[in-house]
Tab-separated table of C-alpha atoms and ligand atoms in Angstrom:
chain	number	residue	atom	x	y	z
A	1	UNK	CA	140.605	195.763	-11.051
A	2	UNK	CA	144.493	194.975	-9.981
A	3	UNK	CA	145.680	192.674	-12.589
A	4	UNK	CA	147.585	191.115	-10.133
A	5	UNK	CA	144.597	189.456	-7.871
A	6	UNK	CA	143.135	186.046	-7.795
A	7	UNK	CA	139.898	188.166	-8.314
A	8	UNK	CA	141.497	189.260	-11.449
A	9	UNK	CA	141.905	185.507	-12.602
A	10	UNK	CA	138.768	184.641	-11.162
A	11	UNK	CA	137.529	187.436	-13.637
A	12	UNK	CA	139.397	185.984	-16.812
A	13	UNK	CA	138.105	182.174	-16.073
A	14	UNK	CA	134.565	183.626	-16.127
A	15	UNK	CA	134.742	185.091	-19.266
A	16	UNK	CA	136.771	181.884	-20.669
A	17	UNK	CA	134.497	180.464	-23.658
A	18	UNK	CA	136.480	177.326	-23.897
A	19	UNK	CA	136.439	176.740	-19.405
A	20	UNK	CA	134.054	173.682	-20.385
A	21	UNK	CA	136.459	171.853	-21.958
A	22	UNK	CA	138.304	171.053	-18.420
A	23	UNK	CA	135.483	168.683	-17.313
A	24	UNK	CA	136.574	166.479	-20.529
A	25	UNK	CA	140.271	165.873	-19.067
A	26	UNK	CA	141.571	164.068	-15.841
A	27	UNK	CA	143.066	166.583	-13.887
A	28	UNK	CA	145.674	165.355	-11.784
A	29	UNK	CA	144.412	165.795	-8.161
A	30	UNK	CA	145.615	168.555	-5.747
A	31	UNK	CA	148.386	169.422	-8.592
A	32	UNK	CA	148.467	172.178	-10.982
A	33	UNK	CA	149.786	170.679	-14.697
A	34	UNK	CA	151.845	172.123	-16.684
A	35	UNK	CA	152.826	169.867	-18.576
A	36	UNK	CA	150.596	169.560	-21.037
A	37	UNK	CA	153.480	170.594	-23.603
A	38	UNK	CA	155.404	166.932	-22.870
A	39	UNK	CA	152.415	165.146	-22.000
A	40	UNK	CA	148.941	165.888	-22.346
A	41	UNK	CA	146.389	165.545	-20.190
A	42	UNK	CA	143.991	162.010	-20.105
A	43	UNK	CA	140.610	162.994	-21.260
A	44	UNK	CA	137.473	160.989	-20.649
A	45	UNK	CA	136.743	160.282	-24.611
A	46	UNK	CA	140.511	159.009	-25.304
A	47	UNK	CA	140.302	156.466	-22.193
A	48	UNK	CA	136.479	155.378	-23.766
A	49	UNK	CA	137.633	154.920	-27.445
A	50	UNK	CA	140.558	152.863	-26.196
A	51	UNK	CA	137.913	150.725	-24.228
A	52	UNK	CA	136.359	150.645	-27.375
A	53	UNK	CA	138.559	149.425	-29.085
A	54	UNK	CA	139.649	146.917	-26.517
A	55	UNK	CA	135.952	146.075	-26.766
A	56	UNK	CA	136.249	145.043	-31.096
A	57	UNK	CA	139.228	142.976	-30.021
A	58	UNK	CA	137.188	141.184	-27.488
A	59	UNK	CA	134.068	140.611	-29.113
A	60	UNK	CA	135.683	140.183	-32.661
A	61	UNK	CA	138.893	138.779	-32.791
A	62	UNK	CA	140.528	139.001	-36.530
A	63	UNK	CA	137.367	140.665	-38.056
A	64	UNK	CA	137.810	143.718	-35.950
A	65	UNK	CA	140.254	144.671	-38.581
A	66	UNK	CA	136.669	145.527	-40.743
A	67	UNK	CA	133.995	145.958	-38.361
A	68	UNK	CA	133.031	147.197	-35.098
A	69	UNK	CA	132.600	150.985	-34.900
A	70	UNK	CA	136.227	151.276	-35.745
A	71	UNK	CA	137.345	149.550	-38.259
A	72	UNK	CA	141.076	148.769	-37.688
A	73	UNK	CA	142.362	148.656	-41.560
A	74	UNK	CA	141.329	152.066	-41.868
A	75	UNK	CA	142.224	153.615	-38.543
A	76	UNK	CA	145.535	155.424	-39.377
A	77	UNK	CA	143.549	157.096	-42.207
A	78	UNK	CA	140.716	157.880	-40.057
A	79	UNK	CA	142.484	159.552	-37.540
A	80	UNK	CA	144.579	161.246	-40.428
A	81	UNK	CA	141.754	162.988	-41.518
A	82	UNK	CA	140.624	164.142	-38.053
A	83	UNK	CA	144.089	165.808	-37.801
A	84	UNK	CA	144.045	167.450	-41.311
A	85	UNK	CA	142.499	170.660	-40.159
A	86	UNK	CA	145.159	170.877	-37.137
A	87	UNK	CA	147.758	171.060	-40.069
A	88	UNK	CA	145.827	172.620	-42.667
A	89	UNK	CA	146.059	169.557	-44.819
A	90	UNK	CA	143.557	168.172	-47.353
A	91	UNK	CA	142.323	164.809	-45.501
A	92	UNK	CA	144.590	162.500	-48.132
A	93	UNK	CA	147.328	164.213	-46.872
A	94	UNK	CA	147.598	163.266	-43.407
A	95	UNK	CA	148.519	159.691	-42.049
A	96	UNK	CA	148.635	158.919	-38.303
A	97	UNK	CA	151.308	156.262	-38.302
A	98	UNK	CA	154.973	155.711	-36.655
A	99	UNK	CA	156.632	158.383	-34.470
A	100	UNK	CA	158.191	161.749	-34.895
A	101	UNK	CA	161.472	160.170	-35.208
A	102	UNK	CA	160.513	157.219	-37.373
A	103	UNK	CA	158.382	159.578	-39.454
A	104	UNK	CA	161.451	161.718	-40.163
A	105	UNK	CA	163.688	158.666	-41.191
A	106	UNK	CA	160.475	157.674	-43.411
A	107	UNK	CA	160.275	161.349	-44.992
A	108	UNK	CA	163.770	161.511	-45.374
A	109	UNK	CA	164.199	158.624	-47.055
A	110	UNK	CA	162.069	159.529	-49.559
A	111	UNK	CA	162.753	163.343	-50.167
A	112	UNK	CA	166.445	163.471	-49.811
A	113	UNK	CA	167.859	163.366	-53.338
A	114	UNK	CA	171.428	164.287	-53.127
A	115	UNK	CA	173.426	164.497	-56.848
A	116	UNK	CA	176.330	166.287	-57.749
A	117	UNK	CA	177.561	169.254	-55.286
A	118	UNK	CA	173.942	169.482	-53.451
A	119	UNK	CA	174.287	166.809	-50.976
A	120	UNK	CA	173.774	168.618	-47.583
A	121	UNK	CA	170.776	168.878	-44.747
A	122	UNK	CA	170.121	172.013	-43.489
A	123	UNK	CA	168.829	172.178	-39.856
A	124	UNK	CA	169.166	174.272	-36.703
A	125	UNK	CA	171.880	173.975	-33.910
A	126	UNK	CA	168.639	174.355	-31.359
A	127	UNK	CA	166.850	171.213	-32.691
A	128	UNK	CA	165.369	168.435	-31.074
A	129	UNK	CA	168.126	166.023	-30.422
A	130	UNK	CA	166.026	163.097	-32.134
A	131	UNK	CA	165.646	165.067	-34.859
A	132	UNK	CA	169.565	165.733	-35.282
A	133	UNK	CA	170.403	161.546	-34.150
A	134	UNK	CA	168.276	161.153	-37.228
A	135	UNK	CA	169.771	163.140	-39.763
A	136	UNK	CA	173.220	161.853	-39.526
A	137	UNK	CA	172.526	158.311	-39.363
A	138	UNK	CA	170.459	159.094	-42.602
A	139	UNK	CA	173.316	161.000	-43.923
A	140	UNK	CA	175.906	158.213	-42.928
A	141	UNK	CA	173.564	155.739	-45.130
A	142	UNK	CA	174.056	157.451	-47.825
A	143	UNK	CA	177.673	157.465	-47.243
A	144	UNK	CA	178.234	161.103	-46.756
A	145	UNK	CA	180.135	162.471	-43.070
A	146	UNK	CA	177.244	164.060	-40.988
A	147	UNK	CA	179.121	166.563	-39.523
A	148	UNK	CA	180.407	167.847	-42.839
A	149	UNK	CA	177.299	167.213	-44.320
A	150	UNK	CA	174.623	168.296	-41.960
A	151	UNK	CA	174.408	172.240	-41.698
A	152	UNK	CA	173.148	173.349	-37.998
A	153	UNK	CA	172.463	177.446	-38.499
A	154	UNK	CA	173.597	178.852	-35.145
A	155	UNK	CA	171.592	180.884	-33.016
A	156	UNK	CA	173.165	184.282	-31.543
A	157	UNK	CA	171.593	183.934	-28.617
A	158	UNK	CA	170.902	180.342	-27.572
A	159	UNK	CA	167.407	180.547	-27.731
A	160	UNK	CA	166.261	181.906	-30.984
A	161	UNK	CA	166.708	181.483	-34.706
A	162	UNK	CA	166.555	184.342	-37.531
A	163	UNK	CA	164.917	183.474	-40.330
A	164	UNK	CA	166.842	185.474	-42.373
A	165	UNK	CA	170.321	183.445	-41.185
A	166	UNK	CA	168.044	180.307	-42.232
A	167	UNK	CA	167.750	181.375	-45.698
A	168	UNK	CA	171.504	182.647	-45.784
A	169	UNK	CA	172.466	179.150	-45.335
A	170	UNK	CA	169.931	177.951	-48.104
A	171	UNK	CA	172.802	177.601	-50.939
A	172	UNK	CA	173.649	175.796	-53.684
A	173	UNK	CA	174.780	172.290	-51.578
A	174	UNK	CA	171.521	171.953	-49.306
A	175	UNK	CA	169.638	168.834	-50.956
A	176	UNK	CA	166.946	169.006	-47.738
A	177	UNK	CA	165.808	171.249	-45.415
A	178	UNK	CA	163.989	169.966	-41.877
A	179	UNK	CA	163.438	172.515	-39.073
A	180	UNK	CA	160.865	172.804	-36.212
A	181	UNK	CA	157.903	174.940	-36.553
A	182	UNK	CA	158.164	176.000	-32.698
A	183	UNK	CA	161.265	175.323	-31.243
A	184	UNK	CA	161.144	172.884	-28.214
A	185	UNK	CA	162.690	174.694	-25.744
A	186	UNK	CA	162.394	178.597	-26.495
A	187	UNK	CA	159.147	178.164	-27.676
A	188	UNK	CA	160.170	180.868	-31.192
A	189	UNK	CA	157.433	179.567	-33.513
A	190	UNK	CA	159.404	179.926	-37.333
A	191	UNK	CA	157.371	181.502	-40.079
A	192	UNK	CA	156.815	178.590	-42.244
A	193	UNK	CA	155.102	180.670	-45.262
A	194	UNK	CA	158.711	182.646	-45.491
A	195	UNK	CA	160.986	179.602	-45.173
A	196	UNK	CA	158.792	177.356	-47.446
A	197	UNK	CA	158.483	180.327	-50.125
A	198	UNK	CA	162.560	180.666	-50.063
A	199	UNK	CA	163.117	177.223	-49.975
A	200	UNK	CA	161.023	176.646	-53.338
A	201	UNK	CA	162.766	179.615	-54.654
A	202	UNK	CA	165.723	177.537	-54.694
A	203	UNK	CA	164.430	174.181	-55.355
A	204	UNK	CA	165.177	172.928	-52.144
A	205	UNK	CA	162.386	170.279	-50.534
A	206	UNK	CA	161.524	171.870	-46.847
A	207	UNK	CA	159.609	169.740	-44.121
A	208	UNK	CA	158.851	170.772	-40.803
A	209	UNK	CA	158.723	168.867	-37.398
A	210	UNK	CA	155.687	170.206	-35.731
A	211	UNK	CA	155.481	168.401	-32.322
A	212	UNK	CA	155.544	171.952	-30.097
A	213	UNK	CA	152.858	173.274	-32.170
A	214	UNK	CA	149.756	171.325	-33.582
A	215	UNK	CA	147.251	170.776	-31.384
A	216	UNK	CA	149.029	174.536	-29.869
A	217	UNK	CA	148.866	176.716	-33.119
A	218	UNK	CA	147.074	177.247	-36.434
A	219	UNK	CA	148.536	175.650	-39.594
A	220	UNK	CA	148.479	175.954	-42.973
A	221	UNK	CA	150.470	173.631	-44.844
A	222	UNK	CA	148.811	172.883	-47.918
A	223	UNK	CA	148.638	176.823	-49.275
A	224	UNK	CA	152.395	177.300	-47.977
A	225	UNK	CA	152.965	174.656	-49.985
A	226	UNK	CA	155.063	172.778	-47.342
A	227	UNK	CA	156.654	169.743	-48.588
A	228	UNK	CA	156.257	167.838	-45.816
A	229	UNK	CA	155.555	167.193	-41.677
A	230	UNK	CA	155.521	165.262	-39.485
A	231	UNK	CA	154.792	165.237	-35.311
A	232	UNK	CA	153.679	163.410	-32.373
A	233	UNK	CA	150.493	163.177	-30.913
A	234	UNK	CA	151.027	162.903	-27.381
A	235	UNK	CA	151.879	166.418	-26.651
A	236	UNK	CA	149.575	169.131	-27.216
A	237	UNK	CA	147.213	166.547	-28.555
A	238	UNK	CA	146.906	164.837	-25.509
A	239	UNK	CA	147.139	161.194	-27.139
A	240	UNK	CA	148.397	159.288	-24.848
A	241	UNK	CA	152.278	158.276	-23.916
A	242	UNK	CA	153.299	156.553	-26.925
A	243	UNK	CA	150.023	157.475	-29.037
A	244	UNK	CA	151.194	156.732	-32.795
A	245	UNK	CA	152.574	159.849	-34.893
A	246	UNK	CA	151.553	161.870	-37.874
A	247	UNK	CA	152.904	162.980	-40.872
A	248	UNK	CA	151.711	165.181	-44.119
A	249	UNK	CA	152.734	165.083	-47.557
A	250	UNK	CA	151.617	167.790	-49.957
A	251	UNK	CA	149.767	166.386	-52.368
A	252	UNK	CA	151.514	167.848	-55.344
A	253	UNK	CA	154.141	164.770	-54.106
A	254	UNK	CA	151.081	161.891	-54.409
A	255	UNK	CA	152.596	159.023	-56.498
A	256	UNK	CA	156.003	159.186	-55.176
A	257	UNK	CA	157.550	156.294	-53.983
A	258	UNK	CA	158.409	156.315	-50.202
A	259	UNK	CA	161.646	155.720	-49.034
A	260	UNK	CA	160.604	153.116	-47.006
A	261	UNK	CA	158.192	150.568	-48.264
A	262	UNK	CA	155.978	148.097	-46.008
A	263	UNK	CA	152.532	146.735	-47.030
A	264	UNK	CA	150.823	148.989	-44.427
A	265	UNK	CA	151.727	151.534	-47.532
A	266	UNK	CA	149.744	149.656	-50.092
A	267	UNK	CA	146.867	151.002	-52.032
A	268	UNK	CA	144.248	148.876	-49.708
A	269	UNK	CA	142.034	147.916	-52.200
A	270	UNK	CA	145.347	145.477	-53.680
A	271	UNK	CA	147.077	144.767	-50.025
A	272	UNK	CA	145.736	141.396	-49.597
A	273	UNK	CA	146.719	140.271	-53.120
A	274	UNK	CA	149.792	139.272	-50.971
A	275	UNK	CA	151.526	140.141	-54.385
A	276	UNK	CA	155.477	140.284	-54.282
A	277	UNK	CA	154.975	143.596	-56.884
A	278	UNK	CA	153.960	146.213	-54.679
A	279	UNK	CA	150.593	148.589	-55.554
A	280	UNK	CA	151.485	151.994	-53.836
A	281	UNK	CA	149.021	154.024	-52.218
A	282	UNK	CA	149.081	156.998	-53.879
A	283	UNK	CA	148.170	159.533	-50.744
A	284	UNK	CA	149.818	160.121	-47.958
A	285	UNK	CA	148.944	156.741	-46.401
A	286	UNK	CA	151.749	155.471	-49.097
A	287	UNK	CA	154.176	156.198	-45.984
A	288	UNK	CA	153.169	154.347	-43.804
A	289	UNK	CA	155.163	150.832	-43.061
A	290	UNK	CA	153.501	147.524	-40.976
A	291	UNK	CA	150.906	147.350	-38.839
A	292	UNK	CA	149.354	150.319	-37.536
A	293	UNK	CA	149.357	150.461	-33.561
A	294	UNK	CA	145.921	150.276	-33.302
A	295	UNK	CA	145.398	150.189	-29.375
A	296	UNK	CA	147.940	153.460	-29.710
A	297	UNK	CA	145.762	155.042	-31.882
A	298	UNK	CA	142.189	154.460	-30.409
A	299	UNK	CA	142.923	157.313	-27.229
A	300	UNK	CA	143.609	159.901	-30.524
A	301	UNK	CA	139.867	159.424	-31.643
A	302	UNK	CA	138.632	160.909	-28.619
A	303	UNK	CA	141.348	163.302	-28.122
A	304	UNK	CA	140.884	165.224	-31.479
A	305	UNK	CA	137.290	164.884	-31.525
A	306	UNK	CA	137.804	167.650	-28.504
A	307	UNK	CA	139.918	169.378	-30.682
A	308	UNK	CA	136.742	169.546	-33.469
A	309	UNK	CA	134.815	171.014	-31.107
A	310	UNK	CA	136.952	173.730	-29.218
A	311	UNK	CA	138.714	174.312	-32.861
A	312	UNK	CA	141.903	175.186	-33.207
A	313	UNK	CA	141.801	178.715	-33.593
A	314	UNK	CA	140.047	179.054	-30.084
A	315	UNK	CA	142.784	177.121	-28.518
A	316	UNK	CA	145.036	179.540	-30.153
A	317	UNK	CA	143.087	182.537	-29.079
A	318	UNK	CA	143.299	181.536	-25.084
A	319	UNK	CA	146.464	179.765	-24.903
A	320	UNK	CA	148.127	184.002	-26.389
A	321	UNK	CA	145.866	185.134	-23.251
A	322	UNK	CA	147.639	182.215	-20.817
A	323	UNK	CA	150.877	183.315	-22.052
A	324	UNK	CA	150.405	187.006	-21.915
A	325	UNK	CA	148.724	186.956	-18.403
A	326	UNK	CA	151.657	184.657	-17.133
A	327	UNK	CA	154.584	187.109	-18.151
A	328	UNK	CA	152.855	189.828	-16.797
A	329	UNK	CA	152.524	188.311	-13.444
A	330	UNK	CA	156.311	186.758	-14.099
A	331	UNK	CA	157.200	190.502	-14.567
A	332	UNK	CA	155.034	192.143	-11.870
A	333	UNK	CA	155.320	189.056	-8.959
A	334	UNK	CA	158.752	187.800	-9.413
A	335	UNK	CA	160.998	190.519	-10.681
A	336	UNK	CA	162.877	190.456	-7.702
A	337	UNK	CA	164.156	186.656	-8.330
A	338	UNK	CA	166.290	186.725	-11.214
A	339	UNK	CA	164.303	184.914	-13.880
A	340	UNK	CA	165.411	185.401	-17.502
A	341	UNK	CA	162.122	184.913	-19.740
A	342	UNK	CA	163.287	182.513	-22.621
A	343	UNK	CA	160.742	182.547	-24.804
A	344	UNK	CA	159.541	185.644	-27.458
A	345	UNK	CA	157.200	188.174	-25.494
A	346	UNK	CA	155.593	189.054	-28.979
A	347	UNK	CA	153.123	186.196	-30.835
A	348	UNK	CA	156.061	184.572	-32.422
A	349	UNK	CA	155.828	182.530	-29.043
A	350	UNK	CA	154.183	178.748	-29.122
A	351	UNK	CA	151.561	177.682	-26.186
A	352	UNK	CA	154.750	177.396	-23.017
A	353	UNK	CA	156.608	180.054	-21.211
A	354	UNK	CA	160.486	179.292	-20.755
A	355	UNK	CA	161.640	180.846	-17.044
A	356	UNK	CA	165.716	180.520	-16.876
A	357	UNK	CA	167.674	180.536	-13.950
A	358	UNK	CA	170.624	179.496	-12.501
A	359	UNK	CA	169.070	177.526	-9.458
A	360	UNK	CA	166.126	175.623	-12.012
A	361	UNK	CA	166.777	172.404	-11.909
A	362	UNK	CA	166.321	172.283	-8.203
A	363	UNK	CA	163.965	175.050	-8.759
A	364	UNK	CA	161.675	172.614	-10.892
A	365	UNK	CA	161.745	170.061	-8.045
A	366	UNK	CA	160.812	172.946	-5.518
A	367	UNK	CA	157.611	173.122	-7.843
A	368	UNK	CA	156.647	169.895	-7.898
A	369	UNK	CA	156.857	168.812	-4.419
A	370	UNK	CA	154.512	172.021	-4.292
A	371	UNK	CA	151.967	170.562	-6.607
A	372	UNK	CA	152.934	172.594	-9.576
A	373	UNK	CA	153.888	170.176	-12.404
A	374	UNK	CA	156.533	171.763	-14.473
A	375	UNK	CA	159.223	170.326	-16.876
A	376	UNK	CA	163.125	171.024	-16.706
A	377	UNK	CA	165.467	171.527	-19.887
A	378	UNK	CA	168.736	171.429	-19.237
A	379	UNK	CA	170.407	173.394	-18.217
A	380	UNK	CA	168.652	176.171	-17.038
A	381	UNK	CA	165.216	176.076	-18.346
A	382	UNK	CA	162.232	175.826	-16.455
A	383	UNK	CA	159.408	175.315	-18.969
A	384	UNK	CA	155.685	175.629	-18.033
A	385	UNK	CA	153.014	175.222	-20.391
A	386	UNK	CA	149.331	177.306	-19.307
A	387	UNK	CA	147.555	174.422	-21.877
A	388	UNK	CA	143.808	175.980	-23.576
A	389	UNK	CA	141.725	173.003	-22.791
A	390	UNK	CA	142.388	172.193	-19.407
A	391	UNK	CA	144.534	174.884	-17.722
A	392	UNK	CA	142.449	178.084	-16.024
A	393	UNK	CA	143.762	181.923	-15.124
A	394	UNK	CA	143.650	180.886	-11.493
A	395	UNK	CA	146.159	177.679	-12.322
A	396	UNK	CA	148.652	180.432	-13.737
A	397	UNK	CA	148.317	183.084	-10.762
A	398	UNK	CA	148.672	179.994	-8.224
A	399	UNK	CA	151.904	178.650	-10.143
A	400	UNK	CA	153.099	181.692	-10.216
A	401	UNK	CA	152.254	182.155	-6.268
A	402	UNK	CA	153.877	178.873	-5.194
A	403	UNK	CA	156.847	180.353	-7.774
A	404	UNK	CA	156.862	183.358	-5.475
A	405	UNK	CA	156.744	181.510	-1.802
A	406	UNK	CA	159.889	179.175	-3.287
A	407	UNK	CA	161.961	181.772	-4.078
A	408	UNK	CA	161.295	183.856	-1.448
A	409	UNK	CA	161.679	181.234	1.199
A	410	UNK	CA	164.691	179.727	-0.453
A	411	UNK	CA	163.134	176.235	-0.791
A	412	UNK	CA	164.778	174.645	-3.712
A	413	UNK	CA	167.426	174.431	-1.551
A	414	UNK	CA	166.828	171.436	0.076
A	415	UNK	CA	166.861	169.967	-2.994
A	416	UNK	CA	169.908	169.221	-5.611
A	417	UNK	CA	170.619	171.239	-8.603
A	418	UNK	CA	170.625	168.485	-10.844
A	419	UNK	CA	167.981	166.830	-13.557
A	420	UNK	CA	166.173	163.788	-12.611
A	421	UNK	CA	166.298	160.879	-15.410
A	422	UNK	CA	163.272	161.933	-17.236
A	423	UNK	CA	163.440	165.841	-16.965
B	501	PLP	C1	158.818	165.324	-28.529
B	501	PLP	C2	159.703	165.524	-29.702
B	501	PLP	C3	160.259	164.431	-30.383
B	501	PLP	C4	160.050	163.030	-29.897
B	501	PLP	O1	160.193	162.086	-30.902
B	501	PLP	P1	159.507	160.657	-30.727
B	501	PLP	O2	159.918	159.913	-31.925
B	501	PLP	O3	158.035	160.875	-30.612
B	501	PLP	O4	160.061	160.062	-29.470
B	501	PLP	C5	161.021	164.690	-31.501
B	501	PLP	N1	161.235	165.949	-31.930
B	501	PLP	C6	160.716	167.023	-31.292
B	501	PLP	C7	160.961	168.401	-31.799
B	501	PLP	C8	159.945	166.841	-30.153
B	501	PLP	O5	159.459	167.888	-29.505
């Protein structure tokens, strides 16, 4: 059969083993998301374990904190441990608790050390921007200059990183190393066993920030022997806007202090002594600071419980066939249309395609006043994100369709070329 056909998708969709899981989620009507990357999808079990939850707070006031079906006081670990296998983590050493960015602050505060000539952070001039904010202000606490003192390894190319330049610029002065495990806009997914093996060569503590790729990609930080993690949950995971964070800590780190201390980190058995001494948690729940955000954290119960079922490795396994069917089409339908493909063509690519051109801002808006939800990264990225659970074959040869029509017919330009405020 053409590859090229709807009958073709229609073909792949049958033969889909996960196509089940679509009925779980909320699909936005008459619209084609792909999104899913930025903000996952509602599903039916994350909207009832927040009513749930609602539900203890109703019926029991101050004692839902220890009963109902729920229990609030140990909700953070809870969910932890339903996340563990997403980032191949023993269950104690997985929290759900802050947000990416307050997570890093948290795991920097504890595991950068600098003494003597080793005093710098090594990162990546393509990261996050949160991520970056982050490290300097943590750097300026500590009283060093962040832009002497941060190290950003530059990418030849604007989109990807070599590994090998990473590990150049592991030397004597890095006290820290933080770098994504896919990066955000390219979608390059970084071999974490390689970095994390030269990294301990060196003595140098390495965490990741995994927010493009759990919930998108298999994990295995406990064997790599990864230092730390952290990520959020409302991405791939489909948590929820705002849906509370997670971090890991190997466990070969249990009993260090965090740099941050709240009660919330307590061992719980001794948190309502009320005691001015502290008694640490010794796992990774140890970094966690106040209150857990329980009615953020009820959608996640429901969301990963998905995620047990579907496993991550089949999520994996579809979301390479997504990808691969997309390019082909993005090579075979829309050649003519100048479209650079961003993103790696071999499996070192994460769970989103990155089209750039010159006209995608306005291109993105073209797309969604055609009901095909995309996101826009400045400033000429058009990312789109085929997502395992709820996305089909068909939804990638109709984006890719409307794609077609829109550049054929000129249509982005009756819009502007420029981003709207939340791109
Ligand atoms: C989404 C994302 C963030 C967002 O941080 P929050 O604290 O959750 O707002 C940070 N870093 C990366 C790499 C991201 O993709």
């Amino acid at each position: 059969m053409e590859k090229t056909t709807i009958e073709y998708a229609r073909q792949l969709d049958q033969q889909d083993v996960l196509a089940n899981f679509k009925d779980e989620f909320y699909v936005l009507e008459d619209k084609i998301y792909m999104d899913g990357n930025s903000l996952g999808l509602m599903s039916k079990r994350a909207e009832e374990k927040l009513f749930t939850l609602l539900d203890s707070w109703k019926r029991f006031g101050i004692d839902g904190w220890t009963e109902g079906e729920h229990p609030w006081f140990y909700l953070s670990e809870q969910v932890g441990a339903q996340m563990a296998p997403l980032v191949g983590g023993k269950k104690e050493e997985v929290i759900a608790t802050g947000s990416t960015t307050t997570n890093l602050h948290q795991l920097v505060s504890t595991f950068y050390k600098p003494t003597g000539n080793k005093t710098k952070i090594l990162a990546d001039e393509l990261n996050f921007p949160s991520d970056i904010y982050a490290l300097q202000s943590q750097l300026a606490l500590k009283g060093y200059s962040p832009d002497e003192h941060l190290v950003r390894v530059k990418s030849k190319d604007g989109r990807f990183l070599d590994e090998a330049d990473i590990v150049a610029a592991m030397t004597e002065e890095i006290a820290l190393i933080v770098l994504p495990s896919v990066l955000y806009r390219s979608g390059q997914i970084l071999d974490i066993a390689y970095l994390t093996k030269e990294a301990k060569k060196r003595g140098i503590p390495i965490g990741f920030d995994l927010c493009h790729s759990v919930g998108a990609i298999e994990h295995d930080l406990h064997t790599q022997g990864v230092d730390f993690a952290f990520w959020c949950t409302y991405k791939h995971l489909n948590g929820g806007p705002g849906s509370v964070g997670g971090l890991f800590v190997h466990e070969k780190h249990f009993g260090i202090r965090a740099g941050l201390s709240g009660w919330f980190g307590s061992d719980k058995e001794a948190q309502f002594d009320m005691s001015h001494t502290m008694t640490h948690a010794e796992q990774a729940g140890a970094f966690q600071i106040g209150t857990p955000h329980v009615l953020s954290l009820a959608p996640l119960i429901g969301a990963l419980e998905i995620f047990e079922e579907a496993t991550i490795q089949r999520v994996r396994k579809k979301s390479l066939q997504l990808t691969e069917y997309f390019l082909m089409l993005v090579e075979t339908e829309l050649k003519e249309h100048a479209f650079t493909i961003g993103n790696p063509v071999d499996e070192s690519r994460g769970a989103h395609i990155l089209l750039e051109h010159e006209e995608a801002a306005r291109i993105c808006q073209a797309l969604k006043a055609d009901g095909v939800i995309p996101d826009f990264r400045a400033p000429n990225g058009i990312r789109l994100a085929p997502v395992a659970l709820y996305n089909t074959f068909k939804e990638v040869w109709q984006t890719i369709q409307t794609l077609k029509t829109i550049m054929e017919e000129k249509r982005y330009e009756q819009f502007e070329n420029k981003r709207g405020i939340v791109a």
